[in-house]
CSV table of C-alpha atoms in Angstrom, one decimal:
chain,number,residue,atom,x,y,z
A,1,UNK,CA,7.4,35.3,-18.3
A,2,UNK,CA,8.5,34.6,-14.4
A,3,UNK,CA,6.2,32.3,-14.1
A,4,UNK,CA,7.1,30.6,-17.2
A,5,UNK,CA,10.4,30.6,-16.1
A,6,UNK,CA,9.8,29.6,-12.5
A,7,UNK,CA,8.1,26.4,-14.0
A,8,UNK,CA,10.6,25.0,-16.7
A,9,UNK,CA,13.8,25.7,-14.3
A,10,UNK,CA,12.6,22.6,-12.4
A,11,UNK,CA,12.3,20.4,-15.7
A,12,UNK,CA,16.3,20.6,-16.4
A,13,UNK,CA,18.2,23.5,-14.9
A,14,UNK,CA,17.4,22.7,-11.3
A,15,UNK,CA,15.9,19.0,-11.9
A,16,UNK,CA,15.5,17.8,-8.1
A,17,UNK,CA,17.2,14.8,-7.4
A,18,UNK,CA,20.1,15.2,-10.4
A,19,UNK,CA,20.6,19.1,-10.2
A,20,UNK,CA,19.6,19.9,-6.6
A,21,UNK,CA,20.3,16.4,-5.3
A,22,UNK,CA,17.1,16.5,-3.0
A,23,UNK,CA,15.0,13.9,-2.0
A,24,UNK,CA,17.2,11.0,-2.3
A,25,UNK,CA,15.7,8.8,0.1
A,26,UNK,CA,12.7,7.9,-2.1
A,27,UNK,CA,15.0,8.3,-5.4
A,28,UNK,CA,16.9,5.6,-4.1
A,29,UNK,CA,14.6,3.3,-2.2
A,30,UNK,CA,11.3,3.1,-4.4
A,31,UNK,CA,13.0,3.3,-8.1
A,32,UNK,CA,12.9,-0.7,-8.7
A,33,UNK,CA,9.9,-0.3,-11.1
A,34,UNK,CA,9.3,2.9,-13.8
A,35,UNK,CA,5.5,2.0,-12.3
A,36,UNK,CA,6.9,2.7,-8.8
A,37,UNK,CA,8.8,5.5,-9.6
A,38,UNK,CA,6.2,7.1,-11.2
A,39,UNK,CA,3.5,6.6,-8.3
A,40,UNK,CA,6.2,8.1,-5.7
A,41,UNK,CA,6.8,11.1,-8.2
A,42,UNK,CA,2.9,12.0,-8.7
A,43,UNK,CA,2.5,11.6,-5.0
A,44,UNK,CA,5.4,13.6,-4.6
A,45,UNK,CA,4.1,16.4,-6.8
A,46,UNK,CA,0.6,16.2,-5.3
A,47,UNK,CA,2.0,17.4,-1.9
A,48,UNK,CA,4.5,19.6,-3.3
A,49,UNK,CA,2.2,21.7,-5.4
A,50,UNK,CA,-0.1,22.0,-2.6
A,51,UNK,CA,2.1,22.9,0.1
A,52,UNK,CA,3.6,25.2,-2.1
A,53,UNK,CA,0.7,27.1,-2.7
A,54,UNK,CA,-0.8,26.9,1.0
A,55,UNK,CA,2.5,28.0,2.4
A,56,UNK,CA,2.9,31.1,-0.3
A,57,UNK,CA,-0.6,32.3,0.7
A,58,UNK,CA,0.1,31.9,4.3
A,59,UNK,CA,3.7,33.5,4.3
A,60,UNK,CA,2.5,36.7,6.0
A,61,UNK,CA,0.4,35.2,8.6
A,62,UNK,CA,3.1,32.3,9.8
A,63,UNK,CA,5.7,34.2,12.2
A,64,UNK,CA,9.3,33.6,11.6
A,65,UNK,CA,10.3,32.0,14.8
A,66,UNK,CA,7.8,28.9,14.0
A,67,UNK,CA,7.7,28.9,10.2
A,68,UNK,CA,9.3,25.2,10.1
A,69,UNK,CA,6.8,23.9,12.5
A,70,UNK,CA,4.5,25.5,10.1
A,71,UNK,CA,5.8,24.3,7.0
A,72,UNK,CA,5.8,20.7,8.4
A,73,UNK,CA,2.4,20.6,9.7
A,74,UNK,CA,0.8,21.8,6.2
A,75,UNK,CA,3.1,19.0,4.4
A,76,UNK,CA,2.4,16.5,6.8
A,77,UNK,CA,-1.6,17.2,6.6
A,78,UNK,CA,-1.1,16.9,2.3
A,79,UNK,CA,0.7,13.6,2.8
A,80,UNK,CA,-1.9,11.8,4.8
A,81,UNK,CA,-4.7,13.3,2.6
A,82,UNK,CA,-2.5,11.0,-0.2
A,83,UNK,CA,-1.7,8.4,1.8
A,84,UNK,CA,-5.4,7.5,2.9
A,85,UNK,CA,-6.6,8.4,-0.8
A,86,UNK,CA,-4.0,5.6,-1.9
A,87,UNK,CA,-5.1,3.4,0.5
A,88,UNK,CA,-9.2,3.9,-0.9
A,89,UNK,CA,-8.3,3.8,-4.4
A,90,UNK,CA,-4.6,2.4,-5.3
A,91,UNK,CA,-4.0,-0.1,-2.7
A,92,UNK,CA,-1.9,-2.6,-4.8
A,93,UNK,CA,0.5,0.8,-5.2
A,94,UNK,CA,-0.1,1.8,-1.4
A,95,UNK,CA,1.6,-1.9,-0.6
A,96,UNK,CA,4.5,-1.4,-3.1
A,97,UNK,CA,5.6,2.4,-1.7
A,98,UNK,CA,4.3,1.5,1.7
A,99,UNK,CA,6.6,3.3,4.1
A,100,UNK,CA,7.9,5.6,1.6
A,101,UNK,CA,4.7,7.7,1.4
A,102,UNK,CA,4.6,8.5,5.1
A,103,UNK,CA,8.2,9.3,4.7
A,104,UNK,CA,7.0,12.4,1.8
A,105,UNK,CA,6.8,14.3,5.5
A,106,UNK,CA,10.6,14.2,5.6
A,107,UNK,CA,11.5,14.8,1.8
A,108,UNK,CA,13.7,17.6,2.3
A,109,UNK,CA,12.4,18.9,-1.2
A,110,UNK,CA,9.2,19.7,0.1
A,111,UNK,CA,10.5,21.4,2.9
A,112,UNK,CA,13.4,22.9,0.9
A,113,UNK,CA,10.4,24.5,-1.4
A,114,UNK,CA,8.5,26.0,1.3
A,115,UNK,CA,11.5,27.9,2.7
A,116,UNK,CA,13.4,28.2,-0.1
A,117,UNK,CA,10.9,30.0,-2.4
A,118,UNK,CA,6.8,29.7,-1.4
A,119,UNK,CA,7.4,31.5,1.7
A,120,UNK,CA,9.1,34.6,-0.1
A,121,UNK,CA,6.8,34.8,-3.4
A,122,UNK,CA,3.3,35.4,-4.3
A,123,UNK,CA,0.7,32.7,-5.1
A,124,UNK,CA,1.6,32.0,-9.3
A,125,UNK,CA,5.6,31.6,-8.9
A,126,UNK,CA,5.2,29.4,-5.7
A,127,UNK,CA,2.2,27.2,-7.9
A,128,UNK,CA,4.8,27.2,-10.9
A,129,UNK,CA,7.8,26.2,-9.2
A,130,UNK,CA,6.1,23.7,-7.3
A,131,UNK,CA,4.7,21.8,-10.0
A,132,UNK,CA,7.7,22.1,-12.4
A,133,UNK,CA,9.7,20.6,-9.4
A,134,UNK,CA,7.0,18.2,-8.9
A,135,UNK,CA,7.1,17.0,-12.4
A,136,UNK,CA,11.0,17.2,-12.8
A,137,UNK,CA,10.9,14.6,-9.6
A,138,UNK,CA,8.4,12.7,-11.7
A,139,UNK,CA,10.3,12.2,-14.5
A,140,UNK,CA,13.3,11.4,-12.9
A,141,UNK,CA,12.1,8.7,-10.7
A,142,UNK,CA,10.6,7.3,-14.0
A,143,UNK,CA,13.7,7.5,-15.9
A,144,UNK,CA,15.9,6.3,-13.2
A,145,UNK,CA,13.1,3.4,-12.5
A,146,UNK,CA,12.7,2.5,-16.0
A,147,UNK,CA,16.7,2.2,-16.4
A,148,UNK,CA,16.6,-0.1,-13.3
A,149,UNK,CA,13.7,-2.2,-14.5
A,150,UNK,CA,15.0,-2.4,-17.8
A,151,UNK,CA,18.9,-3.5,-17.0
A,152,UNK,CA,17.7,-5.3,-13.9
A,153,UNK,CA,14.6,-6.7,-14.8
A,154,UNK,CA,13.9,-6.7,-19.0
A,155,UNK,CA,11.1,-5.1,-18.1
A,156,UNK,CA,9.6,-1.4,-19.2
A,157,UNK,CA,5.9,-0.6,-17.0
A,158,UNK,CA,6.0,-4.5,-16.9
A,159,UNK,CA,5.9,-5.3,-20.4
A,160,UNK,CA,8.9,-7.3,-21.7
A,161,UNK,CA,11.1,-5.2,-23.7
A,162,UNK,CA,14.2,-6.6,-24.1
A,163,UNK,CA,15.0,-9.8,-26.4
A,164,UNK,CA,14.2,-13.5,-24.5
A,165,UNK,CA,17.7,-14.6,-23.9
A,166,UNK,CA,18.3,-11.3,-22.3
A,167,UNK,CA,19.7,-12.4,-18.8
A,168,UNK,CA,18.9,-9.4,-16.5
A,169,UNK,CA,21.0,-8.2,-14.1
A,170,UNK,CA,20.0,-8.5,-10.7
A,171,UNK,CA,21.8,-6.5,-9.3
A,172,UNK,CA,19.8,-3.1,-10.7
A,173,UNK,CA,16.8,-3.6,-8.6
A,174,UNK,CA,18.4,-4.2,-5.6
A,175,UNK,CA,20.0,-1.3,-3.3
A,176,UNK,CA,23.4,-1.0,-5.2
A,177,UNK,CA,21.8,-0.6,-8.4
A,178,UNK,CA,20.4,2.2,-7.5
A,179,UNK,CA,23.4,3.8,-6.1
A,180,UNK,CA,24.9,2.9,-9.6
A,181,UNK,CA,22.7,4.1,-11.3
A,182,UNK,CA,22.0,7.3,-10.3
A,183,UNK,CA,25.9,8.3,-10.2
A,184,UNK,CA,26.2,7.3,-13.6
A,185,UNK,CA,23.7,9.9,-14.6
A,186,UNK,CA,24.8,12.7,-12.6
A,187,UNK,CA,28.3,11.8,-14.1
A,188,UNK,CA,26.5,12.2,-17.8
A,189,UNK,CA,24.4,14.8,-16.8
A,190,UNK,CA,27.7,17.2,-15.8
A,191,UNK,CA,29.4,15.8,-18.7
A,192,UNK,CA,26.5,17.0,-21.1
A,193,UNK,CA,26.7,20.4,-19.1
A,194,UNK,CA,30.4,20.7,-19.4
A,195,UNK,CA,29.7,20.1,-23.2
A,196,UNK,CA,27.4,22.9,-23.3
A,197,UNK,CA,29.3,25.4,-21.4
A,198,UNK,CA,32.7,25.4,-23.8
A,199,UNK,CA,30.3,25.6,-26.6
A,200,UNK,CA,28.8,28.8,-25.4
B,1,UNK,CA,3.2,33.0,17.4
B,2,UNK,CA,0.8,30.3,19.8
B,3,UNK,CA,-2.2,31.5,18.4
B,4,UNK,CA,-1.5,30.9,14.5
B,5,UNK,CA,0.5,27.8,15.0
B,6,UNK,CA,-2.8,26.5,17.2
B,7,UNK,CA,-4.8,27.7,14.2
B,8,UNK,CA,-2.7,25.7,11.6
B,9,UNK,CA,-2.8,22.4,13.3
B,10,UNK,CA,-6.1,22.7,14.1
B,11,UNK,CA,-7.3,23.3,10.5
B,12,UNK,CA,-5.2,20.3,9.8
B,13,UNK,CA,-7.1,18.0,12.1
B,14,UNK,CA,-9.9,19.2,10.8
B,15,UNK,CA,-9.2,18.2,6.8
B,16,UNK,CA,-7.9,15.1,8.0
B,17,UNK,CA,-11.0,13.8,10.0
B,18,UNK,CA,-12.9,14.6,7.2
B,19,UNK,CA,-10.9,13.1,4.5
B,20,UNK,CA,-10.6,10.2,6.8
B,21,UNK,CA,-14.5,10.0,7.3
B,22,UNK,CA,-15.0,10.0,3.0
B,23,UNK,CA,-12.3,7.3,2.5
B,24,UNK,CA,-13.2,5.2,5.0
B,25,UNK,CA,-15.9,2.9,3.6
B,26,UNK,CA,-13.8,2.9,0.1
B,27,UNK,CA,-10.9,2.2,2.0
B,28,UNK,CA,-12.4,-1.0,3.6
B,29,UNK,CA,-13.5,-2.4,0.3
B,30,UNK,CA,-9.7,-2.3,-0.4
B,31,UNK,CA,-8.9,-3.9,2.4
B,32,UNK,CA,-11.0,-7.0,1.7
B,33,UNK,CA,-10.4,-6.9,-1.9
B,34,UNK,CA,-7.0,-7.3,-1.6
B,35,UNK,CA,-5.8,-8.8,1.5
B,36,UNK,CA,-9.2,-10.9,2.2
B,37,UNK,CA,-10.6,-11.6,-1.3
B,38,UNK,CA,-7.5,-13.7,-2.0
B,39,UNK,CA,-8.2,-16.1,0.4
B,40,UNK,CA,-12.2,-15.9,0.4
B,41,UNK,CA,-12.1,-16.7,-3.7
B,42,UNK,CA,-9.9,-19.6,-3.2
B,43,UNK,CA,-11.6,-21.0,-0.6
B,44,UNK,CA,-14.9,-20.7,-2.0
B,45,UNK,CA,-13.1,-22.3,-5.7
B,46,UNK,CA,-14.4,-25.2,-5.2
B,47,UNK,CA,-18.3,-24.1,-5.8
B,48,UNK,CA,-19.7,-23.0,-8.9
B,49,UNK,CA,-21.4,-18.9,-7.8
B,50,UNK,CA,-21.8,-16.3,-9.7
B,51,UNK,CA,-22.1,-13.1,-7.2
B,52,UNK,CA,-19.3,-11.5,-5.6
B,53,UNK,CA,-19.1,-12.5,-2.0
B,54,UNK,CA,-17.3,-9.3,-0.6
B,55,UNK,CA,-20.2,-7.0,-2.2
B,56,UNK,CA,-22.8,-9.4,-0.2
B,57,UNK,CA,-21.1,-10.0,2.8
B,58,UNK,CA,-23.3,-9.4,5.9
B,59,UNK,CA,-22.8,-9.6,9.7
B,60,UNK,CA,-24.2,-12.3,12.2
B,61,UNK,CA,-24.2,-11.7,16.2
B,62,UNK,CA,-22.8,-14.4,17.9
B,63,UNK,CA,-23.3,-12.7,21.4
B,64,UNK,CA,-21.4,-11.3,23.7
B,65,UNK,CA,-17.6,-11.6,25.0
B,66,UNK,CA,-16.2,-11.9,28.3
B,67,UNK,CA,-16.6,-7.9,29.0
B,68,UNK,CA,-19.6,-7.5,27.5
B,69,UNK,CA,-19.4,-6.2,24.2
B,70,UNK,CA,-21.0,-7.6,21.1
B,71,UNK,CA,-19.0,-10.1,19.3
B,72,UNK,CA,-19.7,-10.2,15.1
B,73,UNK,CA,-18.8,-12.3,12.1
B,74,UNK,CA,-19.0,-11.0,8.6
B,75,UNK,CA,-19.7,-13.7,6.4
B,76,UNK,CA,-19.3,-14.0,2.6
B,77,UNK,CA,-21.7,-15.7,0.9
B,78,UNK,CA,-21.1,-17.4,-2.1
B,79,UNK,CA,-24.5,-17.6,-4.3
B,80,UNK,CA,-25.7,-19.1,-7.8
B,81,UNK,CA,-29.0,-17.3,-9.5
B,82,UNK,CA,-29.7,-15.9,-6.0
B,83,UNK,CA,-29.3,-18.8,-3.6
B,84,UNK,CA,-26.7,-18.9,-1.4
B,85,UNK,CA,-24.5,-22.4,-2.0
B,86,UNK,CA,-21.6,-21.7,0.5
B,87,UNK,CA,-19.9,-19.6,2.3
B,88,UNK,CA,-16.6,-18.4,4.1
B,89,UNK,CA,-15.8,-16.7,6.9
B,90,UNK,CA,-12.7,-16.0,9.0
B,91,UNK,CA,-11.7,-17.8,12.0
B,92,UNK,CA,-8.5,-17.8,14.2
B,93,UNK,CA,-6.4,-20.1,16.9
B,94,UNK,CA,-3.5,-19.8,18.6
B,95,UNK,CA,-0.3,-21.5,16.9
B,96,UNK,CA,3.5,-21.7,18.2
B,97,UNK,CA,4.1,-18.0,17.1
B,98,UNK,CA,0.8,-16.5,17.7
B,99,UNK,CA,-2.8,-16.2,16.4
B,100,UNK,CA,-3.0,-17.6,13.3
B,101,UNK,CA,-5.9,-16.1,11.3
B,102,UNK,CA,-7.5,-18.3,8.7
B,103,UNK,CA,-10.0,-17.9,6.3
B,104,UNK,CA,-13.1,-20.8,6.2
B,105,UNK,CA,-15.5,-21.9,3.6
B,106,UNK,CA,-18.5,-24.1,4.5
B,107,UNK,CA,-21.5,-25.3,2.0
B,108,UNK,CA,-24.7,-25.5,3.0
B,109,UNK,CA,-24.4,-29.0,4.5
B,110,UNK,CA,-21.8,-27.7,7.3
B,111,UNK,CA,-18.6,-29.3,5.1
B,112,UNK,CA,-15.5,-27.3,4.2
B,113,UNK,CA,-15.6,-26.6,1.1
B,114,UNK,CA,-12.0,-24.8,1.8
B,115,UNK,CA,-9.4,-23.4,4.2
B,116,UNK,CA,-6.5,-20.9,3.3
B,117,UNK,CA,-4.5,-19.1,6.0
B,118,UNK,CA,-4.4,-15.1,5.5
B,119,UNK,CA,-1.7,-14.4,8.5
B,120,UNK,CA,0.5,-16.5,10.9
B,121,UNK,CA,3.8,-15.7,12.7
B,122,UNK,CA,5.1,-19.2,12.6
B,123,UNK,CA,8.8,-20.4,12.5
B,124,UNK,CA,9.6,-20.5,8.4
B,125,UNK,CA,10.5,-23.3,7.2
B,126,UNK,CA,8.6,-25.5,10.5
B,127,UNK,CA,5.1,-23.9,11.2
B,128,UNK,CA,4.9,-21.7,8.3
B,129,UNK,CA,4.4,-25.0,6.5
B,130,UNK,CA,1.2,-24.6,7.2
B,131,UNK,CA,0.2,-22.5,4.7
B,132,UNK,CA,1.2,-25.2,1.9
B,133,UNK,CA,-1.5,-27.1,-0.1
B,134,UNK,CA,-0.3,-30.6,1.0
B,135,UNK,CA,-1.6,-29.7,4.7
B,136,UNK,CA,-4.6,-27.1,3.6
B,137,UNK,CA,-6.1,-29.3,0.9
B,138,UNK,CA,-6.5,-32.0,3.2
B,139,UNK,CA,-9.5,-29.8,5.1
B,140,UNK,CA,-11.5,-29.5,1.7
B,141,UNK,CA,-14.8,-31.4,1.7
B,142,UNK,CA,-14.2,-32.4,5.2
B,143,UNK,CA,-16.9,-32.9,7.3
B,144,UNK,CA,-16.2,-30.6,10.9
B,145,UNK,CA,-19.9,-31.5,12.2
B,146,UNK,CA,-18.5,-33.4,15.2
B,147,UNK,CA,-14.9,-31.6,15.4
B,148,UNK,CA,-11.6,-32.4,13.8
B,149,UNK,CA,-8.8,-33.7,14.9
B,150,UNK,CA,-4.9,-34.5,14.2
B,151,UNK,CA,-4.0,-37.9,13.5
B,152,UNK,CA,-1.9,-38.0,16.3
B,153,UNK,CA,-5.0,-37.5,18.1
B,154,UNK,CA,-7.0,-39.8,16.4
B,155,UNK,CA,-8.8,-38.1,13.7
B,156,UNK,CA,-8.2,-37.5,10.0
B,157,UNK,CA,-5.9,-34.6,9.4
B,158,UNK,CA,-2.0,-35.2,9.3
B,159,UNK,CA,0.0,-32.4,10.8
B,160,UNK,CA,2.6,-30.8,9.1
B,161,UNK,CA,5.2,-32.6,10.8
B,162,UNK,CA,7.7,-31.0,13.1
B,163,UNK,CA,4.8,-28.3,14.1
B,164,UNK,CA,2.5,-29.8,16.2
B,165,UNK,CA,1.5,-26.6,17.2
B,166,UNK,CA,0.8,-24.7,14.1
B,167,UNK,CA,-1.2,-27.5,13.2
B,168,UNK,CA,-3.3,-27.6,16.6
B,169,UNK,CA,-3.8,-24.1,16.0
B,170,UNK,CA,-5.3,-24.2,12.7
B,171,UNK,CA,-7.6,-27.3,14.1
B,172,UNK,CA,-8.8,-25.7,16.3
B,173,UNK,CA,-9.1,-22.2,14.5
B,174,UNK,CA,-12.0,-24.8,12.2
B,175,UNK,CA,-13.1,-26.6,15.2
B,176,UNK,CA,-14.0,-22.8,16.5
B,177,UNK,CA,-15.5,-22.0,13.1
B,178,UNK,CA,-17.5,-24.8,13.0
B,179,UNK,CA,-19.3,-24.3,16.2
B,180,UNK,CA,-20.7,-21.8,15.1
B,181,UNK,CA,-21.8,-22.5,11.7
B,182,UNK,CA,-25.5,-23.4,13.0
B,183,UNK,CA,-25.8,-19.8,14.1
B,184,UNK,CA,-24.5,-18.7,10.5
B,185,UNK,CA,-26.6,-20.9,8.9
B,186,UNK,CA,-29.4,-19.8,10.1
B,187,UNK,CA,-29.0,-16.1,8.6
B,188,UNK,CA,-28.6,-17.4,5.7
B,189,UNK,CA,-31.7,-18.7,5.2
């Protein structure tokens, strides 16, 4: 029932970049595209999970006073393994996200994970949370990319979606857009919340 | 504290060389496919093959440089029902910005069946006009045997104008890939 619980808490209740607000950098940068978005999440998720689970199963051996240095050298080791297996078998993708999967090291989400909760719980919670975290990322970078592409672009995964004198709004793809974007769904996202609480 | 910390990052390495060791011919292939195939297939377009000229690429020796150490050239063949009937290689000169890497096709005859530039660091707008098909089409079915030359110089090829340089670089980037066509050719058959 934990387990259950530790998963599912990351789809909504503690969704990373709306709920915890972690892991903007790539949220913001990389969302011009659901494709992108999508790529960046999995990525993400790949390294989360694993790091996750290495870092629970090490959390007795890995002193205190160096646990960070720790942490960062198992994420870091995760995101090259993704980074090089892009590289041999995504490479149009690899081009796209470029400097943004290097940058996983940094994602304070991953890190926030590992010290957060894999370092104080046994193997299953730390594997649940991080893949319900890792998917909750994932979905959210595709929602927030497929509202950019969409608005900004007329596009959805590349195909046209909207009607053909649709003029898009450049503005969404580019660096504000994003910005815009994402406060507008926090905003609905406490207002749905708020909506819920004085109902219960 | 040392010890474990030692361990981790040592385990690390470890994983990485190796996942670095089983990506890295896979990895390659990428590389061409996407960043050289480009240029190779357009340079090539003007021949009819039917094989793909990144799977059959090969190397030649063309000797030795300056310090001693080997110098090689892959080649991409192009081939129809098994013969080869071109092919393209890479070449490079030195521009106004910098090298300026092109990409060269040649049929069997020595003529160019080709040229597309793959990387350059010259000024936009100036130099970077290199790369447009009013200056590159003008080396397709040339024949480099004896050298080529800008018009300014007294040969055939009109630089792109304001860039002298760019130009002289891509010249001689085919001049260099010319000479040594007679060793390529003779690998081929």
């Amino acid at each position: 029932m934990r387990v259950v619980n530790e998963f599912t808490k990351g789809l909504w209740r503690e969704i990373p970049p709306f709920r915890l607000v972690l892991g903007l950098c790539p949220v913001l940068a990389v969302t011009t595209a659901a494709k992108n978005g999508m790529a960046m999440g999995l990525a993400t998720t790949f390294v989360l999970v694993c790091s996750n689970v290495l870092v629970s199963l090490l959390r007795n051996v890995i002193p205190r006073k160096v646990r960070i240095a720790a942490f960062i050298v198992v994420i870091a080791s995760f995101v090259v393994i993704v980074e090089l297996m892009m590289q041999a078998y995504y490479y149009p993708m690899y081009k796209i996200l470029g400097l943004f999967i290097p940058l996983i090291v940094v994602n304070c989400l991953i890190l926030g994970r590992a010290e957060a909760f894999a370092s104080k719980n046994p193997l299953l919670p730390s594997l649940a949370d991080g893949l319900g975290m890792g998917i909750g990322f994932t979905l959210s970078l595709t929602f927030l990319g497929a509202v950019r592409e969409i608005v900004g672009n007329g596009t959805l995964f590349g195909m046209s979606v909207m009607w053909s004198s649709y003029e898009p709004f450049s503005v969404m793809v580019k660096a504000p857009g994003a910005f815009l974007c994402l406060g507008v769904i926090l905003g609905l996202m406490n207002w749905v919340s708020t909506l819920q609480r004085r109902r219960g | 504290m040392v010890i474990v910390l030692a361990l981790i990052c040592g385990c690390s390495g470890l994983v990485l060389s190796f996942t670095n060791q089983v990506t890295l011919e896979q990895r390659e292939n990428q590389l061409l496919t996407y960043v050289q195939g480009p240029s190779i297939q357009s340079v090539l377009s003007g021949r009819e093959f039917d094989n793909d000229p990144i799977q059959d690429r090969f190397t030649v020796a063309l000797g030795e440089d300056d310090q001693g150490d080997p110098v090689e050239l892959t080649v991409f063949p192009a081939k129809k029902g098994g013969e080869t009937v071109a092919m393209a290689y890479a070449s490079s000169g030195v521009g106004y910005g910098g090298e300026i890497d092109v990409m060269v096709g040649f049929d069997l005859e020595g003529d160019l069946t080709g040229l597309s530039i793959m990387t350059h660091a010259e000024t936009p707008g100036l130099g970077a006009r290199i790369e447009e098909p009013s200056f590159t089409e003008q080396f397709r079915g040339l024949e480099v045997r004896k050298g080529v030359q800008l018009s300014q110089d007294g040969g055939e090829i009109d630089g792109v104008s304001g860039a002298s340089l760019s130009s002289k670089g891509v010249v001689s980037a085919i001049n260099k890939a010319a000479d040594v066509f007679p060793k390529v050719k003779e690998e081929v058959s």
